[in-house]
């Protein structure tokens, strides 16, 4: 992620999607509008409602809007999520999936002082479309590890650590069993590490990591891993810090970046105005850091922290009774 302000005005693709996606997007944008940064929002349609209206869940125009923007904010899709978000990631070659795991006060976080970033390879590993095949007596899935993609993600993780004052990067793999593919991943990790002598390194097996995330989560700073392991560990991370209403994420490519809450369209609470907007707001903060607006990001982050610390204006998922917009107003008042 870049560290200094890059432009005077930013073009942001906004794809609210379905259900609470629309509600939390409106909330996040209303805070962005208080930050004294010029944003030019270009709205794109996608998701279940879009499919019903237009016959496609992800219109070409929406992809174009995302392509032409400095960054994209994405709310949530419903049943069409796979056709929308997975397709956007592929089309835009968003190779890095970033999931911060951070404990905030007055949440269901299991521990205090957790603050690490999971950097997950997003294009290969076990998750390649059409690589699964039925055989005579079962099925086979292929796991692909290329030097190019793994070096790119590992370098991204080290660079992230460097730019964000993190002192250590942990590689997670299973090289004792997957000797060739994860053997290569581990080898590349230590090659790339030589370019970052100021950053400490360690590597763990994925099964051990699953345990360490529970027994010593505060010791992690940046985790870099392959696609499937990253998928599983990042949900474990979400469980550690308690609740979908608080978990943001980023998908980063060479020329495109998309920031989304991890939760879906939540049909059970959609339309009631009670969704927690903080996951979407934290995603917007990741976007601010990506475009180099770090000061605004810090300010926004501090305002959210204050509202959580005070614990007076919280949505139902955090044990409160405030509405989406009441939480949003409280955050704005703390800017
Ligand atoms: P979900 O994340 O929408 O909801 C799971 C539970 O968490 C629900 O009880 C919901 O009310 C609660 N929840 C989620 N976000 C919340 C928030 N911000 N504030 C308060 N409570 C919140 O996942 P679910 O129910 O499995 O899927 C619902 C729909 O969303 C499905 O159609 C699914 O395909 C889609 N989905 C889309 C995703 C995306 O667009 N990236 C990701 C996950 C699911
Ligand atoms: Mg997942």
PDB file of C-alpha atoms in Angstrom, residues 129-287:
ATOM      1  CA  UNK A 129     -11.721 -22.820 -11.500  1.00  0.00           C
ATOM      2  CA  UNK A 130     -12.063 -25.936 -13.675  1.00  0.00           C
ATOM      3  CA  UNK A 131      -9.111 -27.672 -12.029  1.00  0.00           C
ATOM      4  CA  UNK A 132     -11.283 -30.213 -10.245  1.00  0.00           C
ATOM      5  CA  UNK A 133     -12.105 -33.374 -12.148  1.00  0.00           C
ATOM      6  CA  UNK A 134     -14.240 -36.425 -11.573  1.00  0.00           C
ATOM      7  CA  UNK A 135     -12.404 -39.703 -12.009  1.00  0.00           C
ATOM      8  CA  UNK A 136     -13.623 -43.311 -12.228  1.00  0.00           C
ATOM      9  CA  UNK A 137     -13.431 -43.813  -8.503  1.00  0.00           C
ATOM     10  CA  UNK A 138     -13.742 -40.302  -7.080  1.00  0.00           C
ATOM     11  CA  UNK A 139     -12.480 -36.825  -7.825  1.00  0.00           C
ATOM     12  CA  UNK A 140      -9.159 -35.013  -8.084  1.00  0.00           C
ATOM     13  CA  UNK A 141      -8.270 -31.395  -7.305  1.00  0.00           C
ATOM     14  CA  UNK A 142      -4.993 -29.854  -8.446  1.00  0.00           C
ATOM     15  CA  UNK A 143      -2.928 -27.532  -6.287  1.00  0.00           C
ATOM     16  CA  UNK A 144      -0.864 -25.064  -8.295  1.00  0.00           C
ATOM     17  CA  UNK A 145       2.045 -23.127  -6.853  1.00  0.00           C
ATOM     18  CA  UNK A 146       3.975 -20.940  -9.278  1.00  0.00           C
ATOM     19  CA  UNK A 147       7.167 -19.100  -8.496  1.00  0.00           C
ATOM     20  CA  UNK A 148       5.778 -15.908 -10.019  1.00  0.00           C
ATOM     21  CA  UNK A 149       2.554 -15.720  -8.015  1.00  0.00           C
ATOM     22  CA  UNK A 150       4.088 -16.805  -4.715  1.00  0.00           C
ATOM     23  CA  UNK A 151       7.049 -14.458  -5.019  1.00  0.00           C
ATOM     24  CA  UNK A 152       4.621 -11.635  -5.786  1.00  0.00           C
ATOM     25  CA  UNK A 153       2.492 -12.303  -2.684  1.00  0.00           C
ATOM     26  CA  UNK A 154       5.465 -12.845  -0.383  1.00  0.00           C
ATOM     27  CA  UNK A 155       7.096  -9.658  -1.586  1.00  0.00           C
ATOM     28  CA  UNK A 156       3.775  -7.873  -1.058  1.00  0.00           C
ATOM     29  CA  UNK A 157       3.681  -9.133   2.536  1.00  0.00           C
ATOM     30  CA  UNK A 158       7.233  -7.967   3.308  1.00  0.00           C
ATOM     31  CA  UNK A 159       6.621  -4.626   1.678  1.00  0.00           C
ATOM     32  CA  UNK A 160       3.408  -4.270   3.656  1.00  0.00           C
ATOM     33  CA  UNK A 161       5.340  -5.001   6.856  1.00  0.00           C
ATOM     34  CA  UNK A 162       7.975  -2.438   5.952  1.00  0.00           C
ATOM     35  CA  UNK A 163       5.487   0.309   5.132  1.00  0.00           C
ATOM     36  CA  UNK A 164       3.343  -0.345   8.186  1.00  0.00           C
ATOM     37  CA  UNK A 165       6.079  -0.654  10.808  1.00  0.00           C
ATOM     38  CA  UNK A 166       5.538  -4.346  11.389  1.00  0.00           C
ATOM     39  CA  UNK A 167       8.649  -6.152  12.575  1.00  0.00           C
ATOM     40  CA  UNK A 168       7.987  -9.717  11.528  1.00  0.00           C
ATOM     41  CA  UNK A 169       6.502 -11.789   8.716  1.00  0.00           C
ATOM     42  CA  UNK A 170       5.348 -15.366   9.353  1.00  0.00           C
ATOM     43  CA  UNK A 171       5.087 -17.820   6.441  1.00  0.00           C
ATOM     44  CA  UNK A 172       2.411 -20.491   6.870  1.00  0.00           C
ATOM     45  CA  UNK A 173       2.639 -23.739   4.881  1.00  0.00           C
ATOM     46  CA  UNK A 174       2.643 -27.512   5.151  1.00  0.00           C
ATOM     47  CA  UNK A 175       6.049 -28.240   3.635  1.00  0.00           C
ATOM     48  CA  UNK A 176       6.576 -31.379   5.694  1.00  0.00           C
ATOM     49  CA  UNK A 177       3.830 -33.137   3.696  1.00  0.00           C
ATOM     50  CA  UNK A 178       3.487 -31.013   0.555  1.00  0.00           C
ATOM     51  CA  UNK A 179       7.237 -31.226   0.053  1.00  0.00           C
ATOM     52  CA  UNK A 180       7.378 -29.931  -3.504  1.00  0.00           C
ATOM     53  CA  UNK A 181       4.687 -27.255  -3.668  1.00  0.00           C
ATOM     54  CA  UNK A 182       4.999 -25.881  -0.146  1.00  0.00           C
ATOM     55  CA  UNK A 183       8.698 -26.685  -0.160  1.00  0.00           C
ATOM     56  CA  UNK A 184       8.933 -24.186  -3.012  1.00  0.00           C
ATOM     57  CA  UNK A 185       6.738 -21.664  -1.168  1.00  0.00           C
ATOM     58  CA  UNK A 186       9.024 -21.841   1.863  1.00  0.00           C
ATOM     59  CA  UNK A 187      12.152 -21.565  -0.279  1.00  0.00           C
ATOM     60  CA  UNK A 188      10.821 -18.452  -2.030  1.00  0.00           C
ATOM     61  CA  UNK A 189       9.829 -16.956   1.333  1.00  0.00           C
ATOM     62  CA  UNK A 190      13.420 -17.034   2.581  1.00  0.00           C
ATOM     63  CA  UNK A 191      14.753 -15.767  -0.779  1.00  0.00           C
ATOM     64  CA  UNK A 192      12.453 -12.749  -0.656  1.00  0.00           C
ATOM     65  CA  UNK A 193      13.264 -12.235   3.045  1.00  0.00           C
ATOM     66  CA  UNK A 194      16.865 -11.458   2.106  1.00  0.00           C
ATOM     67  CA  UNK A 195      15.655  -8.277   0.418  1.00  0.00           C
ATOM     68  CA  UNK A 196      14.168  -7.140   3.749  1.00  0.00           C
ATOM     69  CA  UNK A 197      16.962  -7.674   6.283  1.00  0.00           C
ATOM     70  CA  UNK A 198      15.287  -5.329   8.790  1.00  0.00           C
ATOM     71  CA  UNK A 199      12.229  -7.596   9.087  1.00  0.00           C
ATOM     72  CA  UNK A 200      12.237 -10.762  11.221  1.00  0.00           C
ATOM     73  CA  UNK A 201      10.983 -14.007   9.778  1.00  0.00           C
ATOM     74  CA  UNK A 202       9.533 -17.268  10.996  1.00  0.00           C
ATOM     75  CA  UNK A 203       7.635 -20.100   9.355  1.00  0.00           C
ATOM     76  CA  UNK A 204       5.064 -22.474  10.821  1.00  0.00           C
ATOM     77  CA  UNK A 205       3.029 -25.409   9.615  1.00  0.00           C
ATOM     78  CA  UNK A 206      -0.579 -24.467   9.025  1.00  0.00           C
ATOM     79  CA  UNK A 207      -1.951 -26.899  11.608  1.00  0.00           C
ATOM     80  CA  UNK A 208       0.325 -25.514  14.309  1.00  0.00           C
ATOM     81  CA  UNK A 209      -0.619 -21.986  13.240  1.00  0.00           C
ATOM     82  CA  UNK A 210      -4.298 -22.795  13.733  1.00  0.00           C
ATOM     83  CA  UNK A 211      -3.414 -23.566  17.363  1.00  0.00           C
ATOM     84  CA  UNK A 212      -1.028 -20.631  17.885  1.00  0.00           C
ATOM     85  CA  UNK A 213      -3.751 -18.253  16.691  1.00  0.00           C
ATOM     86  CA  UNK A 214      -5.691 -19.309  19.787  1.00  0.00           C
ATOM     87  CA  UNK A 215      -2.802 -19.692  22.262  1.00  0.00           C
ATOM     88  CA  UNK A 216      -0.610 -16.718  21.311  1.00  0.00           C
ATOM     89  CA  UNK A 217      -2.412 -14.512  18.748  1.00  0.00           C
ATOM     90  CA  UNK A 218      -0.637 -11.383  20.006  1.00  0.00           C
ATOM     91  CA  UNK A 219       2.709 -12.663  18.681  1.00  0.00           C
ATOM     92  CA  UNK A 220       1.681 -12.408  15.016  1.00  0.00           C
ATOM     93  CA  UNK A 221       2.288  -9.278  12.943  1.00  0.00           C
ATOM     94  CA  UNK A 222       1.969 -10.276   9.284  1.00  0.00           C
ATOM     95  CA  UNK A 223       1.067 -13.771   8.067  1.00  0.00           C
ATOM     96  CA  UNK A 224       1.631 -14.703   4.430  1.00  0.00           C
ATOM     97  CA  UNK A 225       0.165 -17.896   3.038  1.00  0.00           C
ATOM     98  CA  UNK A 226      -1.326 -19.711   0.083  1.00  0.00           C
ATOM     99  CA  UNK A 227      -4.955 -19.480  -1.003  1.00  0.00           C
ATOM    100  CA  UNK A 228      -6.769 -22.260   0.912  1.00  0.00           C
ATOM    101  CA  UNK A 229      -4.779 -21.872   4.144  1.00  0.00           C
ATOM    102  CA  UNK A 230      -5.384 -18.126   4.018  1.00  0.00           C
ATOM    103  CA  UNK A 231      -9.101 -18.634   3.531  1.00  0.00           C
ATOM    104  CA  UNK A 232      -9.361 -20.873   6.590  1.00  0.00           C
ATOM    105  CA  UNK A 233      -7.029 -18.903   8.870  1.00  0.00           C
ATOM    106  CA  UNK A 234      -8.728 -15.609   8.070  1.00  0.00           C
ATOM    107  CA  UNK A 235     -12.080 -16.969   9.237  1.00  0.00           C
ATOM    108  CA  UNK A 236     -10.339 -18.217  12.368  1.00  0.00           C
ATOM    109  CA  UNK A 237      -9.037 -14.668  12.745  1.00  0.00           C
ATOM    110  CA  UNK A 238     -12.572 -13.312  12.395  1.00  0.00           C
ATOM    111  CA  UNK A 239     -13.671 -15.641  15.180  1.00  0.00           C
ATOM    112  CA  UNK A 240     -10.800 -14.413  17.366  1.00  0.00           C
ATOM    113  CA  UNK A 241     -11.875 -10.801  17.214  1.00  0.00           C
ATOM    114  CA  UNK A 242     -15.585 -11.470  17.299  1.00  0.00           C
ATOM    115  CA  UNK A 243     -18.189 -10.844  14.751  1.00  0.00           C
ATOM    116  CA  UNK A 244     -18.739 -10.152  11.072  1.00  0.00           C
ATOM    117  CA  UNK A 245     -19.887  -6.607  11.750  1.00  0.00           C
ATOM    118  CA  UNK A 246     -16.268  -5.603  12.421  1.00  0.00           C
ATOM    119  CA  UNK A 247     -14.201  -7.368   9.756  1.00  0.00           C
ATOM    120  CA  UNK A 248     -12.955  -5.497   6.685  1.00  0.00           C
ATOM    121  CA  UNK A 249     -10.880  -6.782   3.782  1.00  0.00           C
ATOM    122  CA  UNK A 250      -9.008  -5.665   0.704  1.00  0.00           C
ATOM    123  CA  UNK A 251      -8.325  -7.247  -2.680  1.00  0.00           C
ATOM    124  CA  UNK A 252      -5.296  -5.748  -4.371  1.00  0.00           C
ATOM    125  CA  UNK A 253      -4.008  -6.071  -7.936  1.00  0.00           C
ATOM    126  CA  UNK A 254      -1.326  -4.249  -9.927  1.00  0.00           C
ATOM    127  CA  UNK A 255      -3.858  -1.733 -11.267  1.00  0.00           C
ATOM    128  CA  UNK A 256      -6.996  -2.250  -9.243  1.00  0.00           C
ATOM    129  CA  UNK A 257      -8.058  -2.528  -5.642  1.00  0.00           C
ATOM    130  CA  UNK A 258     -11.363  -3.389  -4.028  1.00  0.00           C
ATOM    131  CA  UNK A 259     -12.321  -2.931  -0.393  1.00  0.00           C
ATOM    132  CA  UNK A 260     -15.212  -4.885   1.103  1.00  0.00           C
ATOM    133  CA  UNK A 261     -16.689  -5.945   4.389  1.00  0.00           C
ATOM    134  CA  UNK A 262     -16.348  -9.682   4.866  1.00  0.00           C
ATOM    135  CA  UNK A 263     -20.032 -10.163   5.688  1.00  0.00           C
ATOM    136  CA  UNK A 264     -22.757 -10.841   3.147  1.00  0.00           C
ATOM    137  CA  UNK A 265     -26.112  -9.203   2.433  1.00  0.00           C
ATOM    138  CA  UNK A 266     -27.614 -10.442   5.751  1.00  0.00           C
ATOM    139  CA  UNK A 267     -31.199 -10.960   4.531  1.00  0.00           C
ATOM    140  CA  UNK A 268     -32.274 -11.655   8.121  1.00  0.00           C
ATOM    141  CA  UNK A 269     -31.728  -8.013   9.128  1.00  0.00           C
ATOM    142  CA  UNK A 270     -31.757  -6.207   5.751  1.00  0.00           C
ATOM    143  CA  UNK A 271     -34.103  -3.230   5.460  1.00  0.00           C
ATOM    144  CA  UNK A 272     -34.341  -2.712   9.220  1.00  0.00           C
ATOM    145  CA  UNK A 273     -31.573  -0.126   9.492  1.00  0.00           C
ATOM    146  CA  UNK A 274     -29.782  -2.069  12.238  1.00  0.00           C
ATOM    147  CA  UNK A 275     -26.703  -3.450  10.430  1.00  0.00           C
ATOM    148  CA  UNK A 276     -23.349  -2.631  11.983  1.00  0.00           C
ATOM    149  CA  UNK A 277     -21.633  -0.239   9.543  1.00  0.00           C
ATOM    150  CA  UNK A 278     -18.169  -0.606  11.112  1.00  0.00           C
ATOM    151  CA  UNK A 279     -16.910  -3.456   8.892  1.00  0.00           C
ATOM    152  CA  UNK A 280     -17.674  -1.366   5.814  1.00  0.00           C
ATOM    153  CA  UNK A 281     -16.117   1.717   7.422  1.00  0.00           C
ATOM    154  CA  UNK A 282     -12.939  -0.174   8.314  1.00  0.00           C
ATOM    155  CA  UNK A 283     -12.840  -1.305   4.675  1.00  0.00           C
ATOM    156  CA  UNK A 284     -13.106   2.344   3.624  1.00  0.00           C
ATOM    157  CA  UNK A 285     -10.204   3.111   5.976  1.00  0.00           C
ATOM    158  CA  UNK A 286      -8.111   0.434   4.242  1.00  0.00           C
ATOM    159  CA  UNK A 287      -8.965   2.189   0.996  1.00  0.00           C
TER     160      UNK A 287
END
